[in-house]
Coordinates of C-alpha atoms in Angstrom, one line a residue:
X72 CA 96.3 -254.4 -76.4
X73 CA 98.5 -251.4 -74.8
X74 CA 101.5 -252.3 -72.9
X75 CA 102.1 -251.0 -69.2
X76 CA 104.6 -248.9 -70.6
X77 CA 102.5 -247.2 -72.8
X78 CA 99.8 -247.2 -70.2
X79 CA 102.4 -245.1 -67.9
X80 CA 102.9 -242.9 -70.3
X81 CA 99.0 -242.0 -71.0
X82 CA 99.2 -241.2 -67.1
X83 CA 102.2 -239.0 -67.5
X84 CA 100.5 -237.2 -70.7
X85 CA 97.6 -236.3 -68.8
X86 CA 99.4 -235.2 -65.8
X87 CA 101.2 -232.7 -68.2
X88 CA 97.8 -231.7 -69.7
X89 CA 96.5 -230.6 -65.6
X90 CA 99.8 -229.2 -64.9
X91 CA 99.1 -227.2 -68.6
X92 CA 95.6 -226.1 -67.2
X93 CA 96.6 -224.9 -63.8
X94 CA 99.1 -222.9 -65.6
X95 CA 96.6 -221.4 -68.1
X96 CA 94.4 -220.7 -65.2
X97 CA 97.2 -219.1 -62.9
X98 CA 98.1 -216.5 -65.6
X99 CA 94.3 -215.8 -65.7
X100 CA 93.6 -215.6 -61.8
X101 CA 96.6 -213.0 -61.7
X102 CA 95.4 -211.1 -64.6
X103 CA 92.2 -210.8 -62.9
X104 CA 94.1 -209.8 -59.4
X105 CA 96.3 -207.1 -61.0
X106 CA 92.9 -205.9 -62.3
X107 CA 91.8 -206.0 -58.8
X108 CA 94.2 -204.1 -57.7
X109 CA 94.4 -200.8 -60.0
X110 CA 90.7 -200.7 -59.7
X111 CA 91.0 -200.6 -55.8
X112 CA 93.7 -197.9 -57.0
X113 CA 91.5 -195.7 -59.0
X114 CA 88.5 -195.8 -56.3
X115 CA 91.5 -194.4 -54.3
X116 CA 92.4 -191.8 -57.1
X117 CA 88.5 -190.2 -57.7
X118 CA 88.3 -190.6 -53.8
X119 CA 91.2 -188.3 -53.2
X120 CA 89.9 -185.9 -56.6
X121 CA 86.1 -186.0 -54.9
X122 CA 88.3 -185.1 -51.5
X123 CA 89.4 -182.1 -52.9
X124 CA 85.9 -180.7 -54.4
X125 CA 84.1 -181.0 -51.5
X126 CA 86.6 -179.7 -48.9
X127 CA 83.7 -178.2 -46.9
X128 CA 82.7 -181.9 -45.9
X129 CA 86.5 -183.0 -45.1
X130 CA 90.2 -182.2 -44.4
X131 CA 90.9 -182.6 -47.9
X132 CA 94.8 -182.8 -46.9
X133 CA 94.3 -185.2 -44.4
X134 CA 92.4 -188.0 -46.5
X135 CA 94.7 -187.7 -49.6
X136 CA 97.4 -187.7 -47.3
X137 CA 95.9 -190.9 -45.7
X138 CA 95.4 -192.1 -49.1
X139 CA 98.9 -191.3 -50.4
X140 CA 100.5 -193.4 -47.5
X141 CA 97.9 -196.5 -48.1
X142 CA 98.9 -196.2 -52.0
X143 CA 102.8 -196.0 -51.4
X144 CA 102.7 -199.3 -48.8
X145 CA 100.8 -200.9 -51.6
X146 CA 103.7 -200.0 -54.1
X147 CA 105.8 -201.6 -51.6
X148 CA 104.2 -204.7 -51.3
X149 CA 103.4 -205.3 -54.9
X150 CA 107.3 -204.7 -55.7
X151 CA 108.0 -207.6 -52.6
X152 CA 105.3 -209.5 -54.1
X153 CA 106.8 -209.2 -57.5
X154 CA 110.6 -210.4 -56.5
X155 CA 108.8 -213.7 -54.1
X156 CA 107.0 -214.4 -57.3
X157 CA 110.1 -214.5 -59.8
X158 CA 111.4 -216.3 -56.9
X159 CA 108.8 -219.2 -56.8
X160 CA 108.6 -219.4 -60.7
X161 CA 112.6 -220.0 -61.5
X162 CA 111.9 -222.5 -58.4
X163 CA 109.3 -223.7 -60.4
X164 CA 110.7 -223.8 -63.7
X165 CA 113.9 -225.8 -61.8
X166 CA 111.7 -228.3 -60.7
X167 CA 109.7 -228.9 -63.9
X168 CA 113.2 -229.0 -66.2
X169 CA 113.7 -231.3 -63.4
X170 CA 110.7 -233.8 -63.4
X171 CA 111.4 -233.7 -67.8
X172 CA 114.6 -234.8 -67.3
X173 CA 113.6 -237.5 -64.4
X174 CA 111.2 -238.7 -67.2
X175 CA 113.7 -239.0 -70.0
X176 CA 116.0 -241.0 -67.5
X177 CA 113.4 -243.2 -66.4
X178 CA 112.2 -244.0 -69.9
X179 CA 116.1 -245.0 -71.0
X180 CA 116.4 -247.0 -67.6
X181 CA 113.0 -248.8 -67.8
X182 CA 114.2 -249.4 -71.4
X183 CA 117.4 -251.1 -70.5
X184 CA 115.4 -252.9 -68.0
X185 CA 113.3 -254.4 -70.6
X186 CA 116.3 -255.7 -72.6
X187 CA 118.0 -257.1 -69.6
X188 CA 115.1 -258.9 -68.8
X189 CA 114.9 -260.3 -72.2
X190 CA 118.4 -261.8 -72.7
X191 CA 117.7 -263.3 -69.0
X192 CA 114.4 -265.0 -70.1
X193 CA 116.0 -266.0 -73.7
X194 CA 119.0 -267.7 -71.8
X195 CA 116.8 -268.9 -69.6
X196 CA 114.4 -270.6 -72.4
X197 CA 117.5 -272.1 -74.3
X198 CA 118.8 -273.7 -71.2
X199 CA 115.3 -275.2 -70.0
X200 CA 115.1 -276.8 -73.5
X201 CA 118.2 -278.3 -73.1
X202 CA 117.5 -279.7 -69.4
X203 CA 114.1 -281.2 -70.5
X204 CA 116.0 -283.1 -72.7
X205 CA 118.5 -284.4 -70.9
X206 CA 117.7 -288.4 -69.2
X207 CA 119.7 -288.0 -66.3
X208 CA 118.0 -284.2 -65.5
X209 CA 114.6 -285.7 -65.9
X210 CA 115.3 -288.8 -63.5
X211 CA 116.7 -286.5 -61.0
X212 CA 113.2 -284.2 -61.2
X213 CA 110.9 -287.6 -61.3
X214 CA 112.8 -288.7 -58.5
X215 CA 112.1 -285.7 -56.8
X216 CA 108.4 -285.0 -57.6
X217 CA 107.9 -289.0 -56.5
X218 CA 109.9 -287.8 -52.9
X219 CA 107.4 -285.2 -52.8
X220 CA 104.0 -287.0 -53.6
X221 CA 104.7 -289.6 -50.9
X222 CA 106.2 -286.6 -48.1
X223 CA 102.6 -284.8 -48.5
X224 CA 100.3 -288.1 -48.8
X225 CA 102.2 -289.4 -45.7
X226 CA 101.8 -285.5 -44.1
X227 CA 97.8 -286.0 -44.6
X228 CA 97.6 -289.0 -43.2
X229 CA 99.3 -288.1 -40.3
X230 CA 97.1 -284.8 -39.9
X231 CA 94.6 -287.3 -40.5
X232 CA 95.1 -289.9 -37.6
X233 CA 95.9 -286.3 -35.4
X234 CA 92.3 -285.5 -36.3
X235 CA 91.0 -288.8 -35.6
X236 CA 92.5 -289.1 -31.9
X237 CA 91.2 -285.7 -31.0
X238 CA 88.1 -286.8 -31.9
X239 CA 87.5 -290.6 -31.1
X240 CA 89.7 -290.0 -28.1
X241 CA 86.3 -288.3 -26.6
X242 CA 83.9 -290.7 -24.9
X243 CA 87.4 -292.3 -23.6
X244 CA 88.9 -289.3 -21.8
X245 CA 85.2 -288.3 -20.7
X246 CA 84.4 -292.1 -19.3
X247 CA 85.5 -291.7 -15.6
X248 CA 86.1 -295.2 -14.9
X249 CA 87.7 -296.1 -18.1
X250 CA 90.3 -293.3 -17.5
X251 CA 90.4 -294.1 -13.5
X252 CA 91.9 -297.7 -15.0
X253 CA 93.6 -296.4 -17.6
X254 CA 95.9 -293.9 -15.2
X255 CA 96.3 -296.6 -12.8
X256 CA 97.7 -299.0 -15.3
X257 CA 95.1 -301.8 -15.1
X258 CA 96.4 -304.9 -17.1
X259 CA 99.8 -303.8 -17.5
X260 CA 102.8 -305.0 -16.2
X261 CA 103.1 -302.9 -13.6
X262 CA 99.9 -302.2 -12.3
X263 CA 100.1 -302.5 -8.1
X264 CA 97.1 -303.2 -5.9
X265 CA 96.3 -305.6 -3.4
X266 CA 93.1 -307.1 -1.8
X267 CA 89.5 -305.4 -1.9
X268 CA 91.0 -302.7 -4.4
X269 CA 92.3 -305.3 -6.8
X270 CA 89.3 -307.2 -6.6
X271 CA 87.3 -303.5 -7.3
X272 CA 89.1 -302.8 -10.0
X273 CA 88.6 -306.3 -11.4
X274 CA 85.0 -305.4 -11.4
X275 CA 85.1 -302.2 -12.7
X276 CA 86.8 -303.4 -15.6
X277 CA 84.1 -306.5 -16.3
X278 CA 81.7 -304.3 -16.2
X279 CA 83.0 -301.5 -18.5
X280 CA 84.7 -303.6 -21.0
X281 CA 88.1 -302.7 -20.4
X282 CA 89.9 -305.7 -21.4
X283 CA 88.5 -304.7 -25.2
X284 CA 88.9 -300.7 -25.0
X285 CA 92.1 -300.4 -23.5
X286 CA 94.2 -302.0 -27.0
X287 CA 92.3 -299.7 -28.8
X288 CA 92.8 -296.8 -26.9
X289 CA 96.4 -297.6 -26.6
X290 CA 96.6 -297.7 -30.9
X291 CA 94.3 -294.7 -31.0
X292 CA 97.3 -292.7 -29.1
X293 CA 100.0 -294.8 -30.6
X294 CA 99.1 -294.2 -34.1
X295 CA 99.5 -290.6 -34.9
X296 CA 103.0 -290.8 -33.5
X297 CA 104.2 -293.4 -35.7
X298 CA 102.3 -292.2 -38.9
X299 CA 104.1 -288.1 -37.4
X300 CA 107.5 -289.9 -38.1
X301 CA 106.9 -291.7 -41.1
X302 CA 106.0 -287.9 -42.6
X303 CA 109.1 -286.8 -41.3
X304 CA 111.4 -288.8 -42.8
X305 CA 109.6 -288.6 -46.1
X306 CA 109.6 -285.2 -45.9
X307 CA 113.7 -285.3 -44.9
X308 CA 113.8 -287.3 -48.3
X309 CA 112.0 -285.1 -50.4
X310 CA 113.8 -282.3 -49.1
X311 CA 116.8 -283.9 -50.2
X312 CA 115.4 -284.8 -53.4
X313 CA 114.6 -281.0 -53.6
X314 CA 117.7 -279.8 -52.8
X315 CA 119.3 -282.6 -55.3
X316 CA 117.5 -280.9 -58.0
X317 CA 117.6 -277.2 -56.7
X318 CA 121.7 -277.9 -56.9
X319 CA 121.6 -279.5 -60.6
X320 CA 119.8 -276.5 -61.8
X321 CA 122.3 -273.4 -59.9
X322 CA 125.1 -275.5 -61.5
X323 CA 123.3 -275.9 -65.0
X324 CA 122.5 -272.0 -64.6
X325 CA 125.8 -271.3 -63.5
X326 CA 127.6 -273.0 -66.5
X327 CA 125.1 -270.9 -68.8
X328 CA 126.6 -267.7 -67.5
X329 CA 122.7 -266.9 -66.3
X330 CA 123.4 -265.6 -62.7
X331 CA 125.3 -262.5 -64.3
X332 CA 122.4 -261.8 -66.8
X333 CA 120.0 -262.4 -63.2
X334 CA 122.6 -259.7 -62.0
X335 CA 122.7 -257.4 -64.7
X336 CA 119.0 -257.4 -64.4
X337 CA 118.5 -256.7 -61.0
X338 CA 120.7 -253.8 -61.0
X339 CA 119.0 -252.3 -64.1
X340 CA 115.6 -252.7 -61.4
X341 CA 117.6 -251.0 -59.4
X342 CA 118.6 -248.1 -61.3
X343 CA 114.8 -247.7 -62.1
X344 CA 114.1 -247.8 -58.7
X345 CA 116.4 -244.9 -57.5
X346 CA 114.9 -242.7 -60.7
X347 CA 111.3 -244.0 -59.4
X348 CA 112.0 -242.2 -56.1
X349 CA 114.2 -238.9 -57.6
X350 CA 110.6 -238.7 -59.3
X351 CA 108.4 -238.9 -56.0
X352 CA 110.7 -237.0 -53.9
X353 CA 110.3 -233.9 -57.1
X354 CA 106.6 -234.5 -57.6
X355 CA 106.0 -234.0 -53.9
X356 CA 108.4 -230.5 -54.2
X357 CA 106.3 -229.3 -57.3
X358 CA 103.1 -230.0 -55.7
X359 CA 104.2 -227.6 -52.7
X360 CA 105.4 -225.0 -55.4
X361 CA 102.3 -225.6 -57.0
X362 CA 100.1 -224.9 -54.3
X363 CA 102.2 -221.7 -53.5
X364 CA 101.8 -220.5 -57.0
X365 CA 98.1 -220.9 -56.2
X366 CA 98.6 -218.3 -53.3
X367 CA 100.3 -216.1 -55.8
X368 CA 97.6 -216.5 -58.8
X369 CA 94.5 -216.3 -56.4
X370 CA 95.7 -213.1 -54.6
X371 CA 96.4 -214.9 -51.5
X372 CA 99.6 -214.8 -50.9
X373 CA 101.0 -212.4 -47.8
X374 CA 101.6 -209.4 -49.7
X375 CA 99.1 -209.1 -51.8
X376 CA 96.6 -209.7 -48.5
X377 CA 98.5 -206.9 -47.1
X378 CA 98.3 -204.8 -50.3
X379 CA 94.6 -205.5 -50.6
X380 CA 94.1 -205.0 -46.8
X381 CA 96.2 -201.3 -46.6
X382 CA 94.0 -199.8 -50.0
X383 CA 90.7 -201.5 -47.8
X384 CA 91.9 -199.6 -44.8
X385 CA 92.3 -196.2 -46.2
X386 CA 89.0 -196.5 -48.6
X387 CA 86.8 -197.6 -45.5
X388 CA 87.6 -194.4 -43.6
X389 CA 84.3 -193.2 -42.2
X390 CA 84.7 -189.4 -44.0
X391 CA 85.5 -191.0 -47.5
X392 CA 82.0 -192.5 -47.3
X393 CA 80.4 -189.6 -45.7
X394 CA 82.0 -187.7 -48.3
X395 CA 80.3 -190.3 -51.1
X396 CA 77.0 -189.7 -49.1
X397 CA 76.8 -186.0 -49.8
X398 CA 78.0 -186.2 -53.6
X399 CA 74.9 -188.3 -54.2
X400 CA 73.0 -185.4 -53.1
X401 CA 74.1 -182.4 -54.7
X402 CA 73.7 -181.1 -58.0
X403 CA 77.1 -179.9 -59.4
X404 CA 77.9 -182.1 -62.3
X405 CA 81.4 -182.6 -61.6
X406 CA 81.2 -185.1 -58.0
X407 CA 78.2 -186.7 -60.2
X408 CA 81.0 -187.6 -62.8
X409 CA 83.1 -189.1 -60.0
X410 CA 80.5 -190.8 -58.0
X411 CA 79.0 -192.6 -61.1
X412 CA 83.2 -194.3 -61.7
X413 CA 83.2 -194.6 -58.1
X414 CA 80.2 -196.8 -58.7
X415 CA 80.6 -198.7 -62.0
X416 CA 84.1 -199.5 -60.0
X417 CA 82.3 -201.5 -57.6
X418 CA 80.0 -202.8 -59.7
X419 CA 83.3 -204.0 -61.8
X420 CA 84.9 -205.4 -58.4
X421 CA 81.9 -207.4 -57.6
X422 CA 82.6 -209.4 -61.3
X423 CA 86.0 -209.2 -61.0
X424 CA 85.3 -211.1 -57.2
X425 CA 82.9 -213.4 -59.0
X426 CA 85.0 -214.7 -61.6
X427 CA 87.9 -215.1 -59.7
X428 CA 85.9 -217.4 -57.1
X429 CA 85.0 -219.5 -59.9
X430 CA 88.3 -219.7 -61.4
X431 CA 89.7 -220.4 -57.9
X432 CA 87.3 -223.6 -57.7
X433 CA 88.4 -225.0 -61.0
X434 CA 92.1 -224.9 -60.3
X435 CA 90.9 -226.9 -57.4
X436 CA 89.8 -229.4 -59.2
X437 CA 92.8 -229.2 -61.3
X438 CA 95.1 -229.7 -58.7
X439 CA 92.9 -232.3 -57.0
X440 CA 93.1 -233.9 -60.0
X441 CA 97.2 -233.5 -60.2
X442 CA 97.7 -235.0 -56.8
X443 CA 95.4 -238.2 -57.5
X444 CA 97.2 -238.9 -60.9
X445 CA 100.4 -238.1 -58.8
X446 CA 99.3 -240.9 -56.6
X447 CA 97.8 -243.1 -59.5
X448 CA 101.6 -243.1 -61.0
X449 CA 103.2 -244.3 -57.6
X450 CA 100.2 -247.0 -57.3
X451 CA 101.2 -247.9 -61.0
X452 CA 104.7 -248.0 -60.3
X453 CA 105.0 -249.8 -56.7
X454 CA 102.4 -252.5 -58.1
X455 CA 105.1 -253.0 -61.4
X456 CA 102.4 -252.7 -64.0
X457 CA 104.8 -251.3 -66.2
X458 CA 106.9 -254.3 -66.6
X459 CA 108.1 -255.1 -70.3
X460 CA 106.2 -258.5 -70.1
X461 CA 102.9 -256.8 -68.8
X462 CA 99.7 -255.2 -70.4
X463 CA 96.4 -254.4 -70.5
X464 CA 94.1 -256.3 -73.1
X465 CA 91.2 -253.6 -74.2
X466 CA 92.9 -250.0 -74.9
X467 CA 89.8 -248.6 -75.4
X468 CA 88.8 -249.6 -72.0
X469 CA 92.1 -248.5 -70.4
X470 CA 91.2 -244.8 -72.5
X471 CA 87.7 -244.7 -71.3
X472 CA 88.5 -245.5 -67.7
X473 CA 91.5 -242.8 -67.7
X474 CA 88.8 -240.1 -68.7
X475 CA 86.6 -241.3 -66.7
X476 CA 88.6 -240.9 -63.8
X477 CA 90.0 -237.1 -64.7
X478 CA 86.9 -236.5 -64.8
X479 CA 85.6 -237.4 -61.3
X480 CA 83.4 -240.4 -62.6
X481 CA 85.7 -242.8 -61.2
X482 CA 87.8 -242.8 -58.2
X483 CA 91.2 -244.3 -58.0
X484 CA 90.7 -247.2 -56.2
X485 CA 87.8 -248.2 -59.1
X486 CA 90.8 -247.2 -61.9
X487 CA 93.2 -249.6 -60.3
X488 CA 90.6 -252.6 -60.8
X489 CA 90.4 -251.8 -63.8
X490 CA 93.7 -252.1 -64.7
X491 CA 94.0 -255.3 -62.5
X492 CA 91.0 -256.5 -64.6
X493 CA 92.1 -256.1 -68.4
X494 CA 95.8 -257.2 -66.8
X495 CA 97.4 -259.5 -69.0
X496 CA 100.9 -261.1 -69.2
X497 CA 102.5 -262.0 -71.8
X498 CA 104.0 -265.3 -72.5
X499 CA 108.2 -265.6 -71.7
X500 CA 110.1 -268.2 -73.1
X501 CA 111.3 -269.2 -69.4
X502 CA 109.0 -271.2 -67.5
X503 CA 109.0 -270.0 -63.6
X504 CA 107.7 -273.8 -62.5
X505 CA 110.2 -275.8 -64.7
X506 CA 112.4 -278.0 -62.9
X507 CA 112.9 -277.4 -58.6
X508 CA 110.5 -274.2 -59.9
X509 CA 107.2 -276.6 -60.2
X510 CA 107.1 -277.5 -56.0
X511 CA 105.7 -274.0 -55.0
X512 CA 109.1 -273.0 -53.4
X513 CA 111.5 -270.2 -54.1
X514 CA 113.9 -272.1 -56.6
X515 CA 117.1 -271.1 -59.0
X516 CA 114.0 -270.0 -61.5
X517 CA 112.3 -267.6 -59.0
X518 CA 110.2 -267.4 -56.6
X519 CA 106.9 -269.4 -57.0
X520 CA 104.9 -268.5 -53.7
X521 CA 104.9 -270.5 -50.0
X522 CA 105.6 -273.8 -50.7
X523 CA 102.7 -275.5 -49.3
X524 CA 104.3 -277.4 -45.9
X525 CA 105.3 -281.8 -46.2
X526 CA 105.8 -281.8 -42.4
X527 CA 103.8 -284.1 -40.3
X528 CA 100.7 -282.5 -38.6
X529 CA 99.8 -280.1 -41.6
X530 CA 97.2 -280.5 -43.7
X531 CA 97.8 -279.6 -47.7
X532 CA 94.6 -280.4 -49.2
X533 CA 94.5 -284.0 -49.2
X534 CA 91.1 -286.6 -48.1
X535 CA 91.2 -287.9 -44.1
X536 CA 92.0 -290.8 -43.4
X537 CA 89.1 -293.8 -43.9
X538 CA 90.4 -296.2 -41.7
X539 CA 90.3 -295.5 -37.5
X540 CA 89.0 -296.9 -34.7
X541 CA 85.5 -297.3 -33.7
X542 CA 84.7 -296.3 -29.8
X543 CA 81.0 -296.1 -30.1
X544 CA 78.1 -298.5 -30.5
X545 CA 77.0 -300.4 -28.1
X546 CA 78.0 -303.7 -26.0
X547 CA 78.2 -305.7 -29.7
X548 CA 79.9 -305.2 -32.9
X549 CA 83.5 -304.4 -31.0
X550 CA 82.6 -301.3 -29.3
X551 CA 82.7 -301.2 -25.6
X552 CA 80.3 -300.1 -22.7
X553 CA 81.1 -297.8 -19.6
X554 CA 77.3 -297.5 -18.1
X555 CA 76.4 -295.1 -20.3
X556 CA 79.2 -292.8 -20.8
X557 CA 79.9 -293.6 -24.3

């Protein structure tokens, strides 16, 4: 088993390791730029010594001239070049010194974090112990659990009888002559009507059964109401009863001295917190120095572009290559001497070019790979797998899946399963769900998820109702008949 902690840390160690390899590779990419560079320079040097042999081709004076001015804005931009990139490497430097002392900080706070947490769970433990054994604590909790059975078995049976008038309600509300009676009051008290529509209505009623539907229609509607404030006042009762115990254990907690530890705690969270984002706010500052070191190391940057671009300027002048034209074409052994470095120089440029793509590709990678364990760290973090009480069950699964991922087999969503897969928690000696903590509620022992509702018309997982009111069948067995319409 590895703990979260040390988990983290195997994260952190191979971030270091990519940060280590885009270094290595920097220093090589401007090694090979510098190289680059001076052979660009000497192309310019046997240009300007080729100029001078074959002045009956060119104006000898005015292509070294032209060459002269290309080299000296080159000096120029190589010496701005150099002072940016001192610049960006003390800002550099600053941020990594940074991001090592961020990490030492955040290892002593995560560290006091973890100690906090364990005087709070050891007080915590002792005082549970104590409650459990205490008659008059466990009455006050039986009372309440009792207070709660009945609130949600009188909430289902309300949602129940809700159900059931919604649908045996039907072929009543749909029977047009049932409901035409039913609106005008027939057989109650104060129905009003005189002569032939008294006498109608009488018959309408004989011959739909009225006399027998209406009682039950009147208890189908009738019902759910009564049953709706039953569940209420249970539930006001178990509420009570909740409260009741919720109040025993603050005060049992409070005479424990617990809420400071619970305070002490959440200010050590804190603290690692605030370091959590000093960390994301400098990791987000290297990765843009790191990406403008990338500039710098590739060649990329502006002045070496301009550098590269002035030498390109001044070598692809259309008499320097006539001038190469003719020397391939004469015998005199001393342009054959300068045409043959003029070549193996372009030859070299072309490898030079070459390697430098391909070393441009890998830091890439590299800092691909940099951001997504940047990101893998803040995932790690803002989901608390490092806490002191959490870890992962198979380290050699945890290893394989960390390689695995730096080395593009596994993406980071697929890492984070993982992790939430070989997840394991060790045991506290606190129990979250003792006492008002075991009613799925926020309690004095934390928070236990969305307490799953007592009120009347919700439904918590309990059986409908058997009982009800039968409003079909035909004209025997105590249903009713409306001529069809039920």
């Amino acid at each position: 088993m590895i703990s979260g902690r040390q988990a983290l840390a195997e994260i952190t160690t191979a971030e270091r390791g990519e940060q280590t390899a885009i270094t290595e590779l920097d220093t090589k990419l401007e090694d090979l730029g510098q190289q680059l560079i001076e052979i660009q320079r000497r192309r310019a040097e046997d240009l300007r010594a080729l100029a001078r042999l074959r002045v009956d081709l060119v104006d000898a004076g005015a292509v070294t001239g032209a060459l002269d001015v290309a080299e000296q804005r080159v000096t120029e931009r190589l010496a701005q070049r150099d002072q940016a990139r001192v610049a960006l490497a003390q800002a550099l430097a600053a941020a990594r010194a940074a991001q090592a002392a961020l990490d030492q900080e955040r290892e002593a706070a995560a560290e006091r974090l973890e100690q906090s947490a364990a005087r709070l769970d050891e007080a915590e433990g002792v005082l549970q112990a104590r409650l459990a054994a205490d008659p008059d604590y466990q009455a006050l909790q039986a009372r309440a659990q009792a207070a709660e059975r009945q609130a949600r078995h009188a909430a289902d049976k309300a949602a129940a009888s809700a159900e059931e008038q919604a649908a045996k309600g039907g072929p009543y509300r749909e029977d047009m002559l049932f409901m035409y009676l039913w609106e005008r009051g027939y057989g109650n008290p104060g129905y009003r009507a005189w002569g032939a529509v008294r006498w109608l209505d009488g018959k309408v009623a004989g011959l739909i059964g009225y006399a027998a539907a209406a009682p039950n229609y009147r208890r189908l509607l009738e019902l759910p109401g009564r049953l709706a404030e039953h569940a209420q006042a249970l539930a006001d009762q178990a509420e009570a009863a909740f409260a009741a115990l919720c109040e025993r254990d603050e005060a049992a907690r409070a005479d424990a001295g617990i809420p400071a530890l619970a305070a002490d705690r959440d200010q050590e969270q804190a603290a690692l917190d605030a370091v959590d984002e000093e960390i994301t706010a400098n990791a987000g500052q290297r990765q843009h120095l790191l990406a403008e070191e990338a500039r710098f190391a590739a060649g990329e940057d502006e002045h070496s572009r301009q550098a590269i671009a002035d030498l390109a300027a001044a070598l692809a002048d259309t008499e320097l290559e006539a001038l190469r034209r003719a020397a391939l074409a004469t015998p005199f052994p001393d342009d054959d001497v300068i045409v043959k470095r003029l070549q193996a120089a372009d030859q070299e440029q072309r490898k030079l070019s070459f390697a430098i793509d391909g070393l441009r590709q890998t830091r890439l990678r590299h800092q691909q790979r940099l951001g997504e364990l940047a990101e893998l760290q803040q995932d790690f973090k803002r989901r608390r797998l490092d806490q002191s009480d959490l870890g992962f069950v198979d380290s050699a699964m945890i290893a394989l899946s960390l390689a695995n991922f730096l080395s593009g087999m596994l993406n980071r969503r697929d890492l984070m399963r993982v992790l939430e897969q070989q997840q394991y928690r060790q045991p506290r000696r606190a129990d979250p769900g003792f006492g008002s903590g075991g009613f799925g509620r926020d309690s004095p022992w934390g928070s236990s998820g969305s307490r799953p509702s007592t009120r009347p018309g919700t439904r918590s997982g309990g059986r409908a109702s058997s009982g009800g009111f039968r409003t079909g069948g035909g004209s025997r067995g105590g249903g009713f008949r409306t001529g069809g319409g039920f």
